[in-house]
Amino acid sequence: MKGGFIANWVYDWGSYPVELRMSHFKLMSLGALQPTRRQFLAATSILALPSWLTASAPTTVADIVLLGGEIHTVDAANSRVPALAIGAGRVLATGQVKDIEAFIGPNTRRVDLEGRTVLPGINDSHLHLMIWGLAQPPFAIDVTFPKVKSIADVVASVQAAVANTAPGEWIQGRGWDQPYFSEARARTAADLDAVSPHNPVVLTEFSGHAVWVNSMAMQMAGVGADTDPGPGGVIVKDASGQPTGVLFEGPAFKMRAMVPTPSTARKKAAIVAAMGQMLTRGITSATDPRLDPPDIELFNDIAAQTDTKRLRMNGLLGAGTSAVTLRQALDQFQTLSLTNPKWLQVTGVKIMGDGIPTGNKTAWLNEPYVGGGNGGLLIDGESDEERVAQLTAMIVMIHKQGLQIGTHATGDRAIDTVVAAYRAVQQKIPRNDPRHYLIHADMVSDATLAKMAQAGIGANFNPEIKHLIADSQIHSIGSVRASREWPYHSALEANVQIASSSDAPVAPGNWLQGLATCVERKAKQSGEVSGLEQRITLDQAIRSYTATAAWQDHAEHYKGSLEPGKVADICVLDERLSAVAPSSYANTKVLMTLVDGAVVHQSGT
């Protein structure tokens, strides 16, 4: 595949009549009847599947059967069945135990589920896999809660790192979150200077949109009282006008860019380690947005390695902050050749629209934050009008390339602006099912949801982040807007395609906590419900992590549900989710993960 265009099978599938797409699955949804061999072979041959999937010869003998569980197929009817057969890397059939036992041969592995839940492999459809890997020890200091509970704890962690670091070398960490610090004051460069006067320190906030640095880092980056923070950026200053050591958005991104780029070997080790962790959590697919071409090449190299446990990866090319940077990225991307579509595809481009509506107050809002200010776009331009024009030009450029667009838009004004641009370009330059979507879309309104549904625009929500910040959001956007943030029920009622993701390392990557938050909407700190009316069902929540995430990937015809002919990417839990309280979901263990019908994780191994 050359240059960023998805292989034809991804787009062509959407043009098939629904009846043809579903006929395959109807033939193989077992009730009391077992299909004949002729029916089976016919059913597995009519799908317009990718060549890497059709290369496997159909079989009527299972390699593995799962029996006696609660198997969520996530088909159109949300069917639950007790048994499933797997062969040649695909789902062979689902149905009653006696029907599936007909697929057992002399070498078939039999797994007795004893009532446990089985799901399609989880698709974490928006996370930063390489960054997440590099944000963990031994690559960086862990300053997440509850690892650290105070500014003093962070300082102690930095002091320990200094003891093992040569003078002048950078010290990095990630995960701090101001509301979880026990001290009732802001963190400053002086805190870090006390233990690290000779090493630059950059500690990234949990969201990735802010950094806390020491004086040496600011000096090296040229950050001073007169430094221009750029569009949407913030350099926090004290009463005398001097930087305090906390930077938001553009200045934060530039500060992180000062840190020497990790070696290719270090990046690869971080990616492979992160993939291994994801597989232990039942995650079999993921989307990593905002990749640059060299990192895409690295993912492509990993995709080619048969001795590595891999996720099915989707990537979005990073657009930069203007049409100029976007053009440069697209031109560089055109030189790449992605040769392993089974494990890596790049479906489109990510645009960084605005910031976030937390205490950072950098998301672009229609109505002011508590305490004032409306935030803004992070796109180049001297005024709102110039930034909107630049954003619109970027959207048009990507759309013309035949690529999908995922735009980070959290504030309602940014969301409205992006949706208007998506709709306008599709009306002017019609394309077949482009599936442009909003990333985060925290504060999307009912009126905009209706427009999105009409235009086929999706959204990617983040229930784990909702769990983390629900309490503190009241102080930045008020109780009414905070309770509605990520309006799942309203979005699904409007018929908008909603995928769920962790945005790791912003959140820990525990999709089971995400399920619980979708169903309960409880805040982590207080345990109180935030937005009772936006709760959704367990089936709806599961679909957002599986079938709808596959839709976002243009891949629902081969993954995202446990239907015959689709890949056998499967997650087996140690509980029956329908029989336990949602509050216990987060502590549920993943007993087994299968990718392509092969066991890649088993509890205790």
XYZ file of C-alpha atoms in Angstrom, residues 44 46 52 99 108 167 206 208 247 250 331 353 384 427 474-475 496 511 536 544 577:
21
model
C -17.238 -18.302 4.274
C -18.966 -14.663 -0.171
C -4.686 -11.925 4.328
C -24.221 -27.698 18.221
C -9.535 -29.685 19.376
C 24.374 15.818 35.469
C -1.894 12.961 33.147
C -0.584 15.299 28.193
C 3.068 25.245 30.933
C 1.831 24.759 22.827
C 4.209 14.334 1.319
C -8.277 21.262 17.282
C -10.286 33.104 15.864
C -21.446 18.353 0.573
C -17.239 21.276 38.484
C -14.600 23.886 39.322
C -24.383 8.683 16.339
C -11.527 -0.680 29.686
C -26.194 3.416 29.077
C -18.594 0.926 21.954
C -20.488 -9.535 33.920
